[in-house]
Amino acid sequence: MADDASAAGGPRGPGGSRNGWPRRLLRRLQQRSPRPGLVEDEVLKIMPVQKQTRAGQGTRFKAFVAIGDYNGHVGLGVKRSKEVATAIRGAIILAKLSIVPVWRDCWGNKIGKPHTVPCKVTGHCGSVLVRLIPAPRGTGIVSAPVPKKLLMMAGIDDCFTSARGCTATLGNFAKATFDAISKTYSYLTPDL
């Protein structure tokens, strides 16, 4: 009987579980970096927005979605809708349509894989100004949570950031960061 249970995957069955979690979900949660080549999306924020009409206040939901493959491509989508799910789906579609390539480079010498931005780049939206500064290998992304997610999805491992303006408005903060990331290809060096 015990041999049959162990052959079938243990006493908990073929799927097995630990603390109520199936093994495949545990493995997926334990993966630190996503699988290369797959585009993953992440909802940055869902916020209610209102406009005043003759019938009262019309409430809609605004979704901010970042999408990237963690290997040199990132996109940002913003969509408003009466329902949250519709807003998220629309933002994912717009993010896929706005995917841009990200130029990565090495800091100092050209040993190893590219890991940081090639030069200082600046992006702005509204009053928010975001500056991306190259960093040495092993520094990590020194940034607020919103730009950090976008930079990680773009495949940048090391970067310093500087932000000015009202960074509490997540929409402008994310758009300014995306603008700076997309400007990495606007500056071309002779070695390209």
Tab-separated table of C-alpha atoms in Angstrom:
chain	number	residue	atom	x	y	z
A	1	MET	CA	0.000	0.000	0.000
A	2	ALA	CA	2.804	2.386	0.921
A	3	ASP	CA	4.641	1.449	-2.282
A	4	ASP	CA	1.538	2.264	-4.324
A	5	ALA	CA	1.238	5.679	-2.654
A	6	SER	CA	4.893	6.536	-3.261
A	7	ALA	CA	4.647	5.379	-6.891
A	8	ALA	CA	1.606	7.600	-7.408
A	9	GLY	CA	3.453	10.691	-6.190
A	10	GLY	CA	3.359	10.304	-2.429
A	11	PRO	CA	0.563	10.150	0.100
A	12	ARG	CA	-0.972	13.362	-1.289
A	13	GLY	CA	-1.537	12.010	-4.777
A	14	PRO	CA	0.128	12.548	-8.144
A	15	GLY	CA	-0.071	16.356	-8.054
A	16	GLY	CA	1.290	16.548	-4.532
A	17	SER	CA	0.970	19.621	-2.404
A	18	ARG	CA	2.657	21.317	0.483
A	19	ASN	CA	0.629	23.462	2.848
A	20	GLY	CA	-2.303	23.288	0.443
A	21	TRP	CA	-0.291	24.563	-2.565
A	22	PRO	CA	0.231	22.322	-5.615
A	23	ARG	CA	3.893	21.716	-6.466
A	24	ARG	CA	3.647	23.314	-9.889
A	25	LEU	CA	2.388	26.567	-8.349
A	26	LEU	CA	5.158	26.498	-5.761
A	27	ARG	CA	7.731	26.042	-8.511
A	28	ARG	CA	6.238	28.919	-10.462
A	29	LEU	CA	6.310	31.196	-7.407
A	30	GLN	CA	9.889	30.234	-6.607
A	31	GLN	CA	11.183	31.238	-10.041
A	32	ARG	CA	13.024	34.512	-9.582
A	33	SER	CA	13.195	35.623	-13.189
A	34	PRO	CA	10.558	34.974	-15.828
A	35	ARG	CA	11.178	32.614	-18.700
A	36	PRO	CA	12.992	34.365	-21.570
A	37	GLY	CA	11.057	35.111	-24.729
A	38	LEU	CA	7.676	35.379	-23.031
A	39	VAL	CA	6.000	38.747	-22.753
A	40	GLU	CA	4.588	39.338	-19.291
A	41	ASP	CA	2.221	42.081	-18.202
A	42	GLU	CA	1.713	43.710	-14.836
A	43	VAL	CA	-1.042	46.061	-13.705
A	44	LEU	CA	0.631	49.104	-12.168
A	45	LYS	CA	-2.533	50.774	-10.879
A	46	ILE	CA	-6.305	50.876	-11.235
A	47	MET	CA	-7.849	54.169	-10.239
A	48	PRO	CA	-11.408	55.495	-10.409
A	49	VAL	CA	-11.884	58.691	-12.425
A	50	GLN	CA	-15.036	60.793	-12.539
A	51	LYS	CA	-16.627	63.422	-14.721
A	52	GLN	CA	-19.580	65.580	-13.821
A	53	THR	CA	-22.643	65.155	-16.033
A	54	ARG	CA	-26.228	66.402	-15.838
A	55	ALA	CA	-27.216	63.000	-14.463
A	56	GLY	CA	-24.583	63.155	-11.721
A	57	GLN	CA	-21.064	61.831	-11.566
A	58	GLY	CA	-19.996	59.333	-14.203
A	59	THR	CA	-17.394	56.992	-12.714
A	60	ARG	CA	-14.993	55.021	-14.876
A	61	PHE	CA	-11.840	53.066	-14.084
A	62	LYS	CA	-8.401	53.880	-15.439
A	63	ALA	CA	-5.865	51.040	-15.722
A	64	PHE	CA	-2.091	51.373	-16.150
A	65	VAL	CA	-0.402	48.221	-17.490
A	66	ALA	CA	3.301	47.611	-18.162
A	67	ILE	CA	4.389	44.811	-20.457
A	68	GLY	CA	7.854	43.451	-21.187
A	69	ASP	CA	9.956	40.408	-21.970
A	70	TYR	CA	12.800	41.174	-19.512
A	71	ASN	CA	15.138	41.117	-22.513
A	72	GLY	CA	15.131	44.506	-24.239
A	73	HIS	CA	11.448	45.226	-24.974
A	74	VAL	CA	8.912	47.138	-22.881
A	75	GLY	CA	5.515	48.756	-23.397
A	76	LEU	CA	3.052	50.876	-21.418
A	77	GLY	CA	-0.715	51.043	-21.878
A	78	VAL	CA	-3.396	53.248	-20.315
A	79	LYS	CA	-7.125	52.655	-20.783
A	80	ARG	CA	-10.353	53.925	-19.209
A	81	SER	CA	-13.577	51.948	-19.094
A	82	LYS	CA	-16.744	51.525	-17.061
A	83	GLU	CA	-15.603	48.072	-15.936
A	84	VAL	CA	-12.244	47.176	-14.405
A	85	ALA	CA	-11.731	44.012	-16.467
A	86	THR	CA	-12.436	45.841	-19.730
A	87	ALA	CA	-10.014	48.613	-18.775
A	88	ILE	CA	-7.259	46.089	-17.993
A	89	ARG	CA	-7.812	44.176	-21.249
A	90	GLY	CA	-7.729	47.399	-23.265
A	91	ALA	CA	-4.597	48.602	-21.471
A	92	ILE	CA	-2.844	45.283	-22.221
A	93	ILE	CA	-3.699	45.653	-25.927
A	94	LEU	CA	-2.420	49.249	-25.976
A	95	ALA	CA	0.737	48.212	-24.112
A	96	LYS	CA	1.428	45.511	-26.713
A	97	LEU	CA	0.971	48.082	-29.471
A	98	SER	CA	3.400	50.492	-27.780
A	99	ILE	CA	6.293	48.053	-27.248
A	100	VAL	CA	9.656	49.717	-27.932
A	101	PRO	CA	13.158	48.227	-28.114
A	102	VAL	CA	15.543	49.155	-25.313
A	103	TRP	CA	19.216	49.715	-26.035
A	104	ARG	CA	21.330	48.254	-23.252
A	105	ASP	CA	25.067	48.650	-22.819
A	106	CYS	CA	27.907	47.943	-20.420
A	107	TRP	CA	29.250	50.428	-17.893
A	108	GLY	CA	33.018	50.930	-18.093
A	109	ASN	CA	34.435	48.002	-20.074
A	110	LYS	CA	32.573	45.828	-22.565
A	111	ILE	CA	32.976	42.534	-20.676
A	112	GLY	CA	29.861	40.416	-20.240
A	113	LYS	CA	26.275	41.000	-21.256
A	114	PRO	CA	24.820	44.524	-21.527
A	115	HIS	CA	23.235	45.429	-18.205
A	116	THR	CA	22.572	49.187	-18.016
A	117	VAL	CA	21.433	52.147	-20.119
A	118	PRO	CA	24.020	53.358	-22.662
A	119	CYS	CA	24.064	57.000	-21.546
A	120	LYS	CA	22.130	59.489	-19.442
A	121	VAL	CA	18.617	59.841	-20.846
A	122	THR	CA	15.748	62.034	-19.699
A	123	GLY	CA	12.010	61.642	-20.140
A	124	HIS	CA	9.192	63.866	-19.010
A	125	CYS	CA	5.420	63.898	-18.820
A	126	GLY	CA	3.498	66.697	-17.160
A	127	SER	CA	5.608	68.054	-14.311
A	128	VAL	CA	7.497	64.775	-13.825
A	129	LEU	CA	11.054	64.536	-15.140
A	130	VAL	CA	12.860	61.179	-14.905
A	131	ARG	CA	16.571	60.782	-15.607
A	132	LEU	CA	18.190	57.385	-16.115
A	133	ILE	CA	21.903	57.213	-15.319
A	134	PRO	CA	24.194	54.252	-16.156
A	135	ALA	CA	25.432	52.257	-13.168
A	136	PRO	CA	28.234	49.710	-12.639
A	137	ARG	CA	27.479	45.994	-12.671
A	138	GLY	CA	25.999	44.731	-9.405
A	139	THR	CA	24.463	48.044	-8.344
A	140	GLY	CA	20.885	47.024	-9.053
A	141	ILE	CA	18.099	49.427	-9.922
A	142	VAL	CA	18.182	52.389	-7.546
A	143	SER	CA	14.698	53.764	-8.062
A	144	ALA	CA	11.156	54.204	-6.834
A	145	PRO	CA	8.835	51.182	-7.279
A	146	VAL	CA	7.122	52.377	-10.493
A	147	PRO	CA	10.260	53.012	-12.608
A	148	LYS	CA	11.862	49.926	-11.090
A	149	LYS	CA	9.116	47.679	-12.520
A	150	LEU	CA	9.440	49.241	-15.977
A	151	LEU	CA	13.245	49.010	-15.954
A	152	MET	CA	13.162	45.387	-14.812
A	153	MET	CA	10.682	44.509	-17.564
A	154	ALA	CA	12.980	46.234	-20.061
A	155	GLY	CA	15.855	43.964	-19.040
A	156	ILE	CA	17.965	46.649	-17.382
A	157	ASP	CA	19.759	45.201	-14.356
A	158	ASP	CA	21.727	48.218	-13.072
A	159	CYS	CA	20.609	51.844	-13.229
A	160	PHE	CA	20.495	55.006	-11.131
A	161	THR	CA	17.387	57.189	-11.461
A	162	SER	CA	16.599	60.764	-10.594
A	163	ALA	CA	13.031	62.096	-10.530
A	164	ARG	CA	11.674	65.633	-10.194
A	165	GLY	CA	8.163	67.008	-10.051
A	166	CYS	CA	4.982	65.495	-8.657
A	167	THR	CA	5.909	61.816	-8.729
A	168	ALA	CA	2.806	60.949	-6.686
A	169	THR	CA	0.805	60.973	-9.939
A	170	LEU	CA	1.595	57.414	-11.021
A	171	GLY	CA	0.406	57.937	-14.585
A	172	ASN	CA	2.816	60.774	-15.351
A	173	PHE	CA	5.623	59.035	-13.441
A	174	ALA	CA	5.216	55.835	-15.493
A	175	LYS	CA	4.871	57.751	-18.778
A	176	ALA	CA	8.002	59.818	-18.040
A	177	THR	CA	9.977	56.647	-17.274
A	178	PHE	CA	8.703	54.993	-20.457
A	179	ASP	CA	9.668	58.121	-22.418
A	180	ALA	CA	13.205	57.959	-21.004
A	181	ILE	CA	13.509	54.230	-21.768
A	182	SER	CA	12.312	54.740	-25.346
A	183	LYS	CA	14.904	57.509	-25.844
A	184	THR	CA	17.774	55.038	-25.405
A	185	TYR	CA	17.616	54.380	-29.156
A	186	SER	CA	17.411	58.082	-30.071
A	187	TYR	CA	21.082	58.534	-29.175
A	188	LEU	CA	23.288	56.543	-31.564
A	189	THR	CA	27.044	56.212	-31.119
A	190	PRO	CA	29.616	55.669	-33.911
A	191	ASP	CA	30.267	52.068	-32.840
A	192	LEU	CA	26.757	50.944	-33.861
